[in-house]
Amino acid sequence: MDTLSQNATEIILESISDGVFTVDHEWKIMSFNRAAEKITGISREEAIGRHCWNVFRSNMCQNECALKKTMQEGKSFFSSSTYIINSRKKRIPTIVFTSLLKDKNGKIIGGVETFRDHSLVEELRKKLYDSFQMGDMISRGQEMRNIFKILPKISQSDSTVLIQGETGTGKELMARAIHNLSPRKGDPFIAINCGALPDTLLESELFGYKAGAFTHATKDKQGQLSLANEGTILLDEIGDTSPSFQVKLLRVLEEKKVLPLGAVKKEKLNIRVIAATNRNLAKMVAEHTFRQDLYYRINVIQIKLPPLRQRMEDIPLLVDHFIASRNKIRGKSISGIDPTALGILMAHDYPGNIRELENIIEHAFVLCSEGDITPDVLPSALTRQSMMEIEDDPSPFPLKSAEIKVIKTYLKKNNYDRKATARDLGIHKSTLFRKIDKLGIQLPKIDGRSKRV
Amino acid sequence: MKVAVTIWDEKISPVFDSAHTLLIVDIKNEQIKNISYHSFEPKFEARLTEELGHLGVEVLICGAISETHSTLIEASSIQLIPFIGGNVTQIIETYAKGNPLAPTFLMPGCRADSPSL
């Protein structure tokens, strides 16, 4: 019967997809199943009798060995944040489960380690993260992801695009993403800030000029429109241009030709035009401060970028992204952000939008060289504001009051859809219901879900 | 010649990427001199080669190593001898005498003639 059960155990161990090995008290491998051979790339013959750390080669071996903890404490352990390195130098993400190995009399004769190749799970996780990204823009918010979805189609067309959004929402990044996804990606992308230059300078910059066109014009200068030929031009802050410039620009856009100052012959243009503004052009048209014909000429496809305060769920993702990119650029080793510092960032309303958040991380990088970003390396105005909010809170239970405030904010943001609110807060729906009940949060008689019906 | 080894007690750290201590020795005429220990954080890739370069390391002997780290080290013209496991003293003595570390100290599953070594 014992032999039968032993055989059955061996057959089971050989047929499962989890790697299993056992070690004796000297940490030498006693058995190594087929899946373990497959995952590690090491044959059973080579593994048996060798020290487990030279075979398993996990990042946990040296300091956080789960098997060692099991042997010391007599308990099973599970670890999900581990990887092994195979002989082809490839990191294989794994999950690990350890337990004691006992003989038929219950005597401990070693330990058992079961491990699972998590590469596929990690790959899917990465794909999910990639779906939050388009060019250099990142968002898990529905509004931005809807834009990401249609962006490839917009890019493939040659239509003029109008990008509207507050300052710092990433209008230029959006324009670049459109260019990089378009058939013109191998050709120039030129961004020009129309609001930064007076009319005459803007015209000569954009249209170019011929030698002698005006005093000091000693030689020909190609305009940005010609330089962007075959590519894309971003006309940023188009809402800040004068009516007379708007007329000239409209003519260029309609004729697809440009006349440099002082020239007699028009130059043909083949460019994709993207216009961007932080102003409400429709309102400006109604107020006669922006030409209606130009508005309709540039407003073929409109993209509205939401301000950061309307996509607060993106802050952790953006912070991670900025930390990773700055680590590469600055050669630093910042590992992340601690929860208190992240809480301070989440409480801010970002009038400067993503650019402001990026600058905050830049500030933290100057003061912090490794480890997590902590509140003391954030700009003092932010931490002061956060302290003032706490001090101003008249509630005798500031923690409870803060929790109510956060839940109410997210409920409102999600139009009182409890499921979406729970997801944004990273808690289960039933936990949210319990908290709403416990904290006595009054809800309006609407439910965000009803909006969809 | 300055030789560095990532160590864990008396043995080579099984995984370079998560090692913490670097043992550096000078080898001259098969003699081991100037033994020193350094705290080391290879998980911070951005500073890895700068740190090794600062310590004057010419040869690095280590355990299993990921491709990212090995590419960085090899690109900085440090000679890398990876996938070595066993007792540090024996390994350094063997290396100092000019004897090959493989196959005696090679980790299981690795071949001495493997292009990755």
Coordinates of C-alpha atoms in Angstrom, one line a residue:
Chain A
M1 CA 0.0 0.0 0.0
D2 CA 2.9 2.3 1.0
T3 CA 4.7 1.6 -2.3
L4 CA 1.4 2.2 -4.2
S5 CA 0.9 5.6 -2.5
Q6 CA 4.6 6.5 -3.1
N7 CA 4.2 5.7 -6.8
A8 CA 1.0 7.7 -7.0
T9 CA 2.8 10.7 -5.4
E10 CA 5.6 10.4 -7.8
I11 CA 3.3 10.2 -10.8
I12 CA 1.4 13.3 -9.5
L13 CA 4.6 15.2 -8.9
E14 CA 5.8 14.4 -12.4
S15 CA 2.5 15.4 -14.1
I16 CA 1.8 18.8 -12.4
S17 CA 2.9 22.0 -14.0
D18 CA 4.3 23.5 -10.8
G19 CA 8.0 23.0 -10.1
V20 CA 8.7 21.0 -6.9
F21 CA 11.9 20.3 -5.2
T22 CA 12.8 19.0 -1.8
V23 CA 15.9 19.7 0.3
D24 CA 17.6 18.0 3.3
H25 CA 18.8 19.7 6.4
E26 CA 22.0 20.7 4.6
W27 CA 20.0 22.5 1.9
K28 CA 21.0 19.9 -0.7
I29 CA 18.4 19.0 -3.3
M30 CA 16.9 15.5 -2.8
S31 CA 14.3 15.5 -5.5
F32 CA 13.5 17.7 -8.5
N33 CA 10.3 17.1 -10.6
R34 CA 9.8 17.5 -14.3
A35 CA 8.2 20.9 -14.1
A36 CA 11.2 22.1 -12.0
E37 CA 13.5 20.9 -14.8
K38 CA 11.4 22.8 -17.4
I39 CA 11.2 26.1 -15.5
T40 CA 14.8 26.3 -14.4
G41 CA 16.3 24.6 -17.5
I42 CA 18.4 22.4 -15.2
S43 CA 18.2 18.6 -15.4
R44 CA 17.3 16.5 -12.4
E45 CA 20.7 14.8 -12.6
E46 CA 22.5 18.1 -12.4
A47 CA 20.3 19.4 -9.6
I48 CA 20.2 16.6 -7.1
G49 CA 22.9 16.8 -4.5
R50 CA 23.6 20.5 -5.2
H51 CA 22.8 23.4 -2.8
C52 CA 19.4 24.7 -3.5
W53 CA 20.5 28.3 -3.9
N54 CA 22.9 27.3 -6.8
V55 CA 20.0 25.6 -8.6
F56 CA 17.0 27.7 -7.8
R57 CA 18.9 31.0 -8.0
S58 CA 16.2 33.3 -6.7
N59 CA 16.4 36.9 -5.5
M60 CA 15.0 35.6 -2.2
C61 CA 17.8 33.0 -1.6
Q62 CA 20.2 35.3 0.2
N63 CA 18.0 37.2 2.7
E64 CA 14.4 36.2 2.4
C65 CA 14.5 32.5 1.8
A66 CA 11.0 31.2 2.4
L67 CA 12.3 27.6 2.8
K68 CA 14.6 28.7 5.6
K69 CA 11.8 30.5 7.4
T70 CA 9.6 27.4 7.1
M71 CA 12.4 25.2 8.5
Q72 CA 13.0 27.7 11.4
E73 CA 9.3 28.4 12.3
G74 CA 7.7 25.1 11.2
K75 CA 5.1 27.0 9.1
S76 CA 4.4 27.2 5.4
F77 CA 5.1 30.4 3.6
F78 CA 4.0 32.0 0.3
S79 CA 5.8 34.6 -1.7
S80 CA 4.6 36.3 -4.9
S81 CA 7.3 38.8 -5.5
T82 CA 10.2 36.7 -6.5
Y83 CA 12.1 35.8 -9.6
I84 CA 14.8 33.2 -10.6
I85 CA 17.5 33.6 -13.1
N86 CA 18.0 30.8 -15.6
S87 CA 21.3 29.9 -17.3
R88 CA 20.3 32.1 -20.3
K89 CA 20.4 35.1 -17.9
K90 CA 16.6 35.4 -18.2
R91 CA 14.6 36.6 -15.1
I92 CA 11.6 34.3 -14.6
P93 CA 9.0 35.8 -12.3
T94 CA 7.8 33.1 -9.9
I95 CA 5.5 32.5 -7.0
V96 CA 6.7 30.2 -4.3
F97 CA 5.2 28.1 -1.6
T98 CA 7.2 26.3 1.0
S99 CA 6.4 23.7 3.6
L100 CA 8.1 21.1 5.9
L101 CA 9.0 17.7 4.6
K102 CA 8.2 14.9 7.1
D103 CA 8.8 11.2 7.0
K104 CA 6.0 8.7 7.7
N105 CA 6.7 9.0 11.5
G106 CA 6.2 12.8 11.4
K107 CA 10.0 13.5 11.7
I108 CA 11.1 16.6 9.8
I109 CA 13.6 15.5 7.2
G110 CA 13.8 18.7 5.2
G111 CA 11.7 21.2 3.3
V112 CA 9.6 21.3 0.1
E113 CA 9.5 24.2 -2.3
T114 CA 6.8 24.5 -4.9
F115 CA 7.1 27.2 -7.5
R116 CA 5.1 28.4 -10.5
D117 CA 6.3 30.2 -13.6
H118 CA 4.5 33.6 -13.6
S119 CA 5.9 34.9 -16.8
L120 CA 2.5 34.8 -18.6
V121 CA 0.8 36.7 -15.7
E122 CA 3.6 39.3 -15.7
E123 CA 3.3 39.6 -19.5
L124 CA -0.4 40.2 -19.3
R125 CA 0.1 42.7 -16.5
K126 CA 2.6 44.5 -18.8
K127 CA 0.1 44.4 -21.7
L128 CA -2.5 45.9 -19.4
Y129 CA -0.1 48.6 -18.4
D130 CA 0.7 49.2 -22.0
S131 CA -3.0 49.7 -22.7
F132 CA -2.8 52.6 -20.3
Q133 CA -0.1 54.2 -22.5
M134 CA -0.1 56.0 -25.8
G135 CA 3.2 57.6 -26.9
D136 CA 4.4 59.4 -23.8
M137 CA 0.9 59.8 -22.4
I138 CA -0.4 57.5 -19.6
S139 CA -3.9 57.2 -18.2
R140 CA -6.2 54.6 -16.8
G141 CA -9.1 57.0 -16.7
Q142 CA -11.9 56.3 -19.1
E143 CA -11.9 59.7 -20.8
M144 CA -8.3 59.5 -21.8
R145 CA -8.5 55.8 -22.7
N146 CA -11.4 56.7 -25.1
I147 CA -9.1 59.2 -26.7
F148 CA -6.3 56.5 -26.9
K149 CA -8.7 54.2 -28.7
I150 CA -9.5 56.6 -31.5
L151 CA -6.0 58.1 -31.8
P152 CA -4.7 55.5 -34.3
K153 CA -7.6 56.3 -36.6
I154 CA -7.1 60.1 -36.2
S155 CA -3.4 59.7 -36.9
Q156 CA -4.0 57.8 -40.1
S157 CA -6.2 60.5 -41.5
D158 CA -4.7 63.8 -42.7
S159 CA -7.4 66.0 -41.2
T160 CA -6.6 69.0 -39.1
V161 CA -6.9 68.4 -35.4
L162 CA -7.8 70.9 -32.7
I163 CA -6.5 69.9 -29.2
Q164 CA -8.1 71.8 -26.4
G165 CA -7.0 71.5 -22.8
E166 CA -5.8 73.5 -19.9
T167 CA -2.1 74.4 -19.7
G168 CA 0.0 71.4 -18.7
T169 CA -2.5 68.7 -19.8
G170 CA -0.1 67.4 -22.5
K171 CA -1.3 69.0 -25.7
E172 CA 2.1 68.8 -27.3
L173 CA 2.5 65.2 -26.2
M174 CA -0.8 64.4 -27.8
A175 CA 0.3 66.2 -31.0
R176 CA 3.5 64.2 -31.0
A177 CA 1.6 60.9 -30.5
I178 CA -0.6 61.7 -33.5
H179 CA 2.5 62.5 -35.6
N180 CA 4.3 59.3 -34.4
L181 CA 1.4 57.1 -35.2
S182 CA 0.8 58.7 -38.6
P183 CA 2.4 57.8 -42.0
R184 CA 4.3 61.1 -41.6
K185 CA 6.3 59.8 -38.6
G186 CA 9.6 59.7 -40.5
D187 CA 9.2 63.4 -41.5
P188 CA 9.6 66.5 -39.3
F189 CA 7.4 67.4 -36.4
I190 CA 7.6 71.1 -35.6
A191 CA 5.9 72.8 -32.7
I192 CA 5.5 76.5 -32.6
N193 CA 4.1 78.6 -29.8
C194 CA 2.0 81.2 -31.6
G195 CA 1.2 83.0 -28.4
A196 CA 4.8 83.7 -27.5
L197 CA 5.6 85.9 -30.5
P198 CA 4.3 89.3 -31.8
D199 CA 2.6 89.1 -35.2
T200 CA 5.4 90.3 -37.4
L201 CA 7.9 87.9 -35.8
L202 CA 5.4 85.0 -35.9
E203 CA 4.8 85.6 -39.6
S204 CA 8.4 85.6 -40.5
E205 CA 9.0 82.6 -38.3
L206 CA 6.1 80.6 -39.7
F207 CA 6.2 81.7 -43.4
G208 CA 9.9 82.6 -43.8
Y209 CA 11.3 85.5 -45.7
K210 CA 13.5 86.4 -48.6
A211 CA 16.6 88.5 -48.4
G212 CA 15.8 92.2 -48.5
A213 CA 12.2 91.6 -47.4
F214 CA 12.8 94.0 -44.5
T215 CA 15.7 95.7 -42.8
H216 CA 18.3 93.2 -41.4
A217 CA 16.8 90.4 -43.7
T218 CA 20.2 89.8 -45.2
K219 CA 19.6 86.3 -46.5
D220 CA 16.7 83.9 -47.2
K221 CA 15.1 82.2 -44.2
Q222 CA 12.9 79.2 -44.5
G223 CA 9.7 79.3 -42.5
Q224 CA 8.6 76.6 -40.0
L225 CA 5.8 75.7 -42.3
S226 CA 8.3 74.8 -45.1
L227 CA 10.6 73.1 -42.7
A228 CA 7.7 70.9 -41.5
N229 CA 6.9 70.0 -45.1
E230 CA 5.8 66.3 -45.5
G231 CA 5.5 66.2 -41.7
T232 CA 3.4 67.8 -39.0
I233 CA 3.2 71.2 -37.5
L234 CA 1.7 72.0 -34.2
L235 CA 0.4 75.6 -33.9
D236 CA 0.2 75.9 -30.1
E237 CA -1.8 78.6 -28.4
I238 CA -3.6 79.4 -31.6
G239 CA -6.3 81.2 -29.5
D240 CA -3.7 83.9 -28.6
T241 CA -3.1 85.0 -32.2
S242 CA -4.3 88.3 -33.7
P243 CA -7.2 88.6 -36.2
S244 CA -4.9 89.8 -38.9
F245 CA -2.6 86.8 -38.4
Q246 CA -5.6 84.5 -38.4
V247 CA -6.6 85.7 -41.9
K248 CA -3.1 84.9 -43.2
L249 CA -3.0 81.5 -41.6
L250 CA -6.5 80.7 -43.0
R251 CA -5.3 81.4 -46.5
V252 CA -2.2 79.2 -46.1
L253 CA -4.3 76.3 -44.7
E254 CA -6.9 76.6 -47.5
E255 CA -4.5 77.0 -50.4
K256 CA -1.9 74.6 -48.9
K257 CA 0.7 77.1 -50.2
V258 CA 2.8 79.6 -48.3
L259 CA 4.2 83.0 -49.5
P260 CA 7.4 83.9 -47.6
L261 CA 7.7 87.6 -46.9
G262 CA 9.2 89.4 -49.8
A263 CA 8.7 86.4 -52.2
V264 CA 6.7 86.6 -55.4
K265 CA 6.0 82.9 -55.8
K266 CA 4.1 80.7 -53.4
E267 CA 5.6 77.5 -52.1
K268 CA 3.6 74.3 -52.1
L269 CA 3.0 72.7 -48.7
N270 CA 2.1 69.1 -47.8
I271 CA 1.7 69.2 -44.1
R272 CA -0.5 67.9 -41.3
V273 CA -1.7 70.8 -39.2
I274 CA -2.5 70.3 -35.5
A275 CA -3.7 73.3 -33.6
A276 CA -3.8 73.5 -29.8
T277 CA -5.2 76.0 -27.3
N278 CA -6.0 76.3 -23.6
R279 CA -8.8 78.8 -24.5
N280 CA -12.4 78.1 -25.4
L281 CA -12.4 78.9 -29.1
A282 CA -16.1 78.4 -29.6
K283 CA -16.7 81.1 -27.0
M284 CA -14.1 83.3 -28.6
V285 CA -15.9 82.9 -31.9
A286 CA -19.2 83.9 -30.3
E287 CA -17.4 86.9 -28.8
H288 CA -15.8 87.7 -32.2
T289 CA -12.3 87.5 -30.9
F290 CA -11.5 84.4 -33.0
R291 CA -12.3 84.1 -36.7
Q292 CA -15.2 81.8 -37.3
D293 CA -13.9 80.6 -40.7
L294 CA -10.5 79.7 -39.2
Y295 CA -12.2 78.0 -36.3
Y296 CA -14.2 75.7 -38.7
R297 CA -11.0 75.1 -40.8
I298 CA -9.0 73.8 -37.8
N299 CA -11.8 72.2 -35.9
V300 CA -12.2 69.2 -38.1
I301 CA -11.3 66.7 -35.4
Q302 CA -11.5 67.9 -31.8
I303 CA -9.7 66.3 -28.9
K304 CA -10.4 67.6 -25.4
L305 CA -7.8 66.8 -22.8
P306 CA -9.2 66.6 -19.3
P307 CA -7.4 68.5 -16.5
L308 CA -5.5 66.3 -14.0
R309 CA -8.0 67.1 -11.2
Q310 CA -10.6 65.2 -13.2
R311 CA -8.3 62.1 -13.6
M312 CA -6.8 61.9 -10.1
E313 CA -6.7 58.1 -10.4
D314 CA -3.8 58.6 -12.9
I315 CA -1.6 60.3 -10.3
P316 CA 0.0 57.0 -9.0
L317 CA 0.6 55.8 -12.5
L318 CA 2.1 59.2 -13.6
V319 CA 4.3 59.4 -10.5
D320 CA 5.7 55.9 -11.3
H321 CA 6.2 56.9 -14.9
F322 CA 8.1 60.1 -14.0
I323 CA 10.2 58.3 -11.4
A324 CA 11.2 55.6 -13.9
S325 CA 12.0 58.1 -16.6
R326 CA 14.0 60.4 -14.3
N327 CA 15.9 57.5 -12.8
K328 CA 17.1 56.8 -16.4
I329 CA 17.9 60.4 -17.2
R330 CA 19.5 61.4 -13.9
G331 CA 21.1 58.1 -13.2
K332 CA 19.4 57.9 -9.8
S333 CA 17.8 55.0 -7.9
I334 CA 14.6 56.3 -6.5
S335 CA 12.5 53.2 -5.8
G336 CA 9.0 54.8 -5.6
I337 CA 7.0 57.1 -3.4
D338 CA 5.9 56.4 0.2
P339 CA 2.1 56.4 0.9
T340 CA 2.1 59.7 2.9
A341 CA 3.8 61.6 0.1
L342 CA 1.5 60.0 -2.4
G343 CA -1.4 61.1 -0.1
I344 CA -0.2 64.7 -0.2
L345 CA 0.0 64.5 -4.0
M346 CA -3.5 63.1 -4.2
A347 CA -4.9 65.9 -2.1
H348 CA -3.5 68.7 -4.4
D349 CA -5.7 70.1 -7.1
Y350 CA -3.0 70.8 -9.8
P351 CA -3.9 74.1 -11.4
G352 CA -0.7 73.4 -13.5
N353 CA -1.9 69.9 -14.4
I354 CA 0.6 67.2 -15.4
R355 CA 3.4 69.6 -15.9
E356 CA 3.0 70.7 -12.3
L357 CA 3.1 67.1 -11.1
E358 CA 6.2 66.5 -13.2
N359 CA 7.9 69.5 -11.7
I360 CA 7.0 68.3 -8.2
I361 CA 8.7 64.9 -8.9
E362 CA 11.7 66.8 -10.4
H363 CA 11.9 68.8 -7.2
A364 CA 11.9 65.6 -5.2
F365 CA 14.6 64.1 -7.4
V366 CA 16.9 67.0 -6.6
L367 CA 16.6 66.4 -2.8
C368 CA 16.4 62.6 -2.9
S369 CA 19.0 60.3 -4.3
E370 CA 17.6 56.8 -3.5
G371 CA 14.8 55.0 -1.7
D372 CA 11.3 56.3 -1.6
I373 CA 10.2 59.9 -2.2
T374 CA 9.0 61.1 1.3
P375 CA 7.0 64.2 2.2
D376 CA 10.1 66.1 3.3
V377 CA 11.5 66.2 -0.3
L378 CA 8.2 67.5 -1.7
P379 CA 7.9 71.3 -2.3
S380 CA 7.2 72.9 1.0
A381 CA 4.1 74.7 -0.4
L382 CA 2.5 71.4 -1.0
T383 CA 3.2 69.9 2.5
R384 CA 2.2 73.3 4.1
Q385 CA -1.1 73.3 2.2
S386 CA -1.7 69.7 3.3
M387 CA -0.9 70.6 7.0
M388 CA -3.2 73.6 6.8
E389 CA -6.0 71.5 5.5
I390 CA -5.6 69.2 8.5
E391 CA -5.3 72.1 10.9
D392 CA -8.4 73.9 9.4
D393 CA -10.5 70.8 9.9
P394 CA -12.7 71.6 12.9
S395 CA -13.8 68.0 13.3
P396 CA -12.8 66.4 16.6
F397 CA -12.1 63.2 14.6
P398 CA -9.8 64.5 11.7
L399 CA -9.1 60.9 10.5
K400 CA -12.7 60.0 10.2
S401 CA -13.5 63.4 8.6
A402 CA -10.7 62.9 6.0
E403 CA -12.1 59.4 5.1
I404 CA -15.5 60.9 4.6
K405 CA -14.0 63.6 2.5
V406 CA -12.1 61.2 0.3
I407 CA -15.1 58.9 -0.2
K408 CA -17.5 61.8 -1.0
T409 CA -15.0 63.2 -3.5
Y410 CA -14.7 59.8 -5.3
L411 CA -18.5 59.2 -5.2
K412 CA -19.1 62.6 -6.7
K413 CA -16.4 62.0 -9.4
N414 CA -18.1 58.7 -10.3
N415 CA -21.5 60.2 -10.4
Y416 CA -22.4 58.1 -7.3
D417 CA -21.7 54.9 -9.1
R418 CA -20.6 52.8 -6.0
K419 CA -18.9 50.1 -8.1
A420 CA -16.7 52.6 -10.0
T421 CA -16.0 54.5 -6.7
A422 CA -14.9 51.3 -5.0
R423 CA -12.7 50.4 -7.9
D424 CA -11.1 53.9 -7.9
L425 CA -10.5 53.7 -4.1
G426 CA -9.0 50.3 -4.5
I427 CA -11.4 48.6 -2.1
H428 CA -14.1 46.0 -2.5
K429 CA -17.7 47.2 -3.2
S430 CA -19.0 45.7 0.1
T431 CA -16.2 47.5 2.0
L432 CA -17.3 50.8 0.5
F433 CA -21.0 50.1 1.5
R434 CA -19.9 49.3 5.0
K435 CA -17.8 52.5 5.2
I436 CA -20.7 54.6 3.8
D437 CA -23.0 53.1 6.4
K438 CA -20.5 53.4 9.3
L439 CA -19.4 56.9 8.5
G440 CA -23.0 58.0 8.0
I441 CA -22.4 59.4 4.5
Q442 CA -25.7 60.6 3.0
L443 CA -26.1 59.6 -0.6
P444 CA -28.4 61.4 -3.1
K445 CA -31.2 59.3 -4.5
I446 CA -29.4 58.7 -7.7
D447 CA -27.1 55.9 -8.7
G448 CA -24.4 56.4 -11.3
R449 CA -25.3 53.1 -12.9
S450 CA -28.8 54.4 -13.8
K451 CA -27.1 56.9 -16.2
R452 CA -26.1 54.1 -18.5
V453 CA -29.6 52.7 -18.8
Chain B
M1 CA 44.5 43.1 -11.3
K2 CA 41.5 44.1 -9.2
V3 CA 39.0 41.2 -8.9
A4 CA 35.6 41.6 -7.4
V5 CA 33.3 38.9 -6.1
T6 CA 29.7 39.3 -4.9
I7 CA 29.7 37.3 -1.6
W8 CA 27.2 35.9 0.8
D9 CA 29.0 34.6 4.0
E10 CA 31.7 32.3 2.8
K11 CA 30.2 31.7 -0.6
I12 CA 29.4 33.5 -3.8
S13 CA 26.0 35.2 -3.8
P14 CA 23.7 32.9 -5.9
V15 CA 22.1 35.9 -7.6
F16 CA 24.2 39.0 -8.5
D17 CA 21.2 41.2 -9.0
S18 CA 20.2 40.9 -5.3
A19 CA 23.7 40.7 -3.8
H20 CA 24.7 43.2 -1.1
T21 CA 28.4 42.7 -0.5
L22 CA 31.4 43.0 -2.8
L23 CA 34.8 41.5 -1.9
I24 CA 37.6 43.1 -3.8
V25 CA 41.2 41.7 -4.0
D26 CA 44.3 42.6 -5.8
I27 CA 46.0 39.7 -7.6
K28 CA 49.6 40.1 -8.5
N29 CA 52.0 37.2 -9.4
E30 CA 49.4 34.7 -8.3
Q31 CA 49.3 36.4 -4.9
I32 CA 46.1 37.7 -3.3
K33 CA 46.6 41.1 -1.6
N34 CA 44.6 44.0 -0.2
I35 CA 41.3 42.3 0.6
S36 CA 38.5 44.8 1.1
Y37 CA 34.7 44.5 1.5
H38 CA 32.2 47.0 0.1
S39 CA 28.5 47.4 0.6
F40 CA 26.9 47.1 -2.8
E41 CA 23.4 47.5 -4.3
P42 CA 23.4 46.2 -7.9
K43 CA 19.6 46.5 -8.1
F44 CA 20.2 50.2 -8.8
E45 CA 21.2 49.6 -12.4
A46 CA 21.9 53.3 -13.1
R47 CA 24.8 53.4 -10.7
L48 CA 26.2 49.9 -11.2
T49 CA 29.0 50.5 -13.6
E50 CA 29.9 53.8 -12.1
E51 CA 30.3 52.1 -8.7
L52 CA 32.4 49.2 -10.1
G53 CA 34.5 51.7 -12.1
H54 CA 35.0 53.9 -9.0
L55 CA 36.4 50.8 -7.2
G56 CA 38.7 50.1 -10.1
V57 CA 37.3 46.6 -10.7
E58 CA 38.7 44.8 -13.8
V59 CA 37.2 41.4 -13.3
L60 CA 33.9 40.5 -11.7
I61 CA 33.1 36.9 -10.6
C62 CA 29.5 36.3 -9.6
G63 CA 26.6 33.9 -9.5
A64 CA 23.5 34.0 -11.7
I65 CA 23.1 37.4 -13.4
S66 CA 20.3 38.9 -15.5
E67 CA 20.9 40.1 -19.0
T68 CA 20.4 43.8 -18.2
H69 CA 23.1 43.7 -15.6
S70 CA 25.5 41.6 -17.6
T71 CA 25.1 43.8 -20.6
L72 CA 25.9 46.9 -18.6
I73 CA 29.0 45.4 -17.0
E74 CA 30.4 44.0 -20.2
A75 CA 29.7 47.3 -22.0
S76 CA 31.9 49.0 -19.4
S77 CA 34.8 46.7 -20.4
I78 CA 34.9 44.8 -17.1
Q79 CA 35.5 41.1 -17.6
L80 CA 32.5 39.2 -16.3
I81 CA 32.7 35.6 -15.1
P82 CA 29.1 34.7 -14.3
F83 CA 27.3 31.7 -13.0
I84 CA 30.0 30.7 -10.5
G85 CA 29.0 29.1 -7.2
G86 CA 30.9 27.8 -4.2
N87 CA 33.4 28.8 -1.6
V88 CA 34.8 32.2 -2.1
T89 CA 38.3 31.5 -0.9
Q90 CA 38.7 28.4 -3.1
I91 CA 37.4 30.3 -6.1
I92 CA 39.7 33.3 -5.6
E93 CA 42.7 31.0 -5.0
T94 CA 41.9 29.0 -8.1
Y95 CA 41.5 32.2 -10.2
A96 CA 44.7 33.7 -8.8
K97 CA 46.7 30.7 -9.9
G98 CA 45.4 31.2 -13.4
N99 CA 43.3 28.0 -13.3
P100 CA 39.9 28.0 -15.0
L101 CA 36.8 28.2 -12.7
A102 CA 34.7 26.1 -15.0
P103 CA 33.6 23.4 -14.8
T104 CA 34.4 22.9 -11.1
F105 CA 32.6 26.0 -9.8
L106 CA 30.1 26.4 -12.6
M107 CA 26.4 26.5 -11.4
P108 CA 24.2 23.6 -12.5
G109 CA 22.6 24.0 -15.9
C110 CA 25.4 26.1 -17.3
R111 CA 28.0 25.0 -19.7
A112 CA 31.6 26.3 -19.8
D113 CA 31.4 26.7 -23.6
S114 CA 28.0 28.5 -23.4
P115 CA 28.1 31.8 -25.4
S116 CA 26.5 33.5 -22.4
L117 CA 29.6 32.8 -20.2

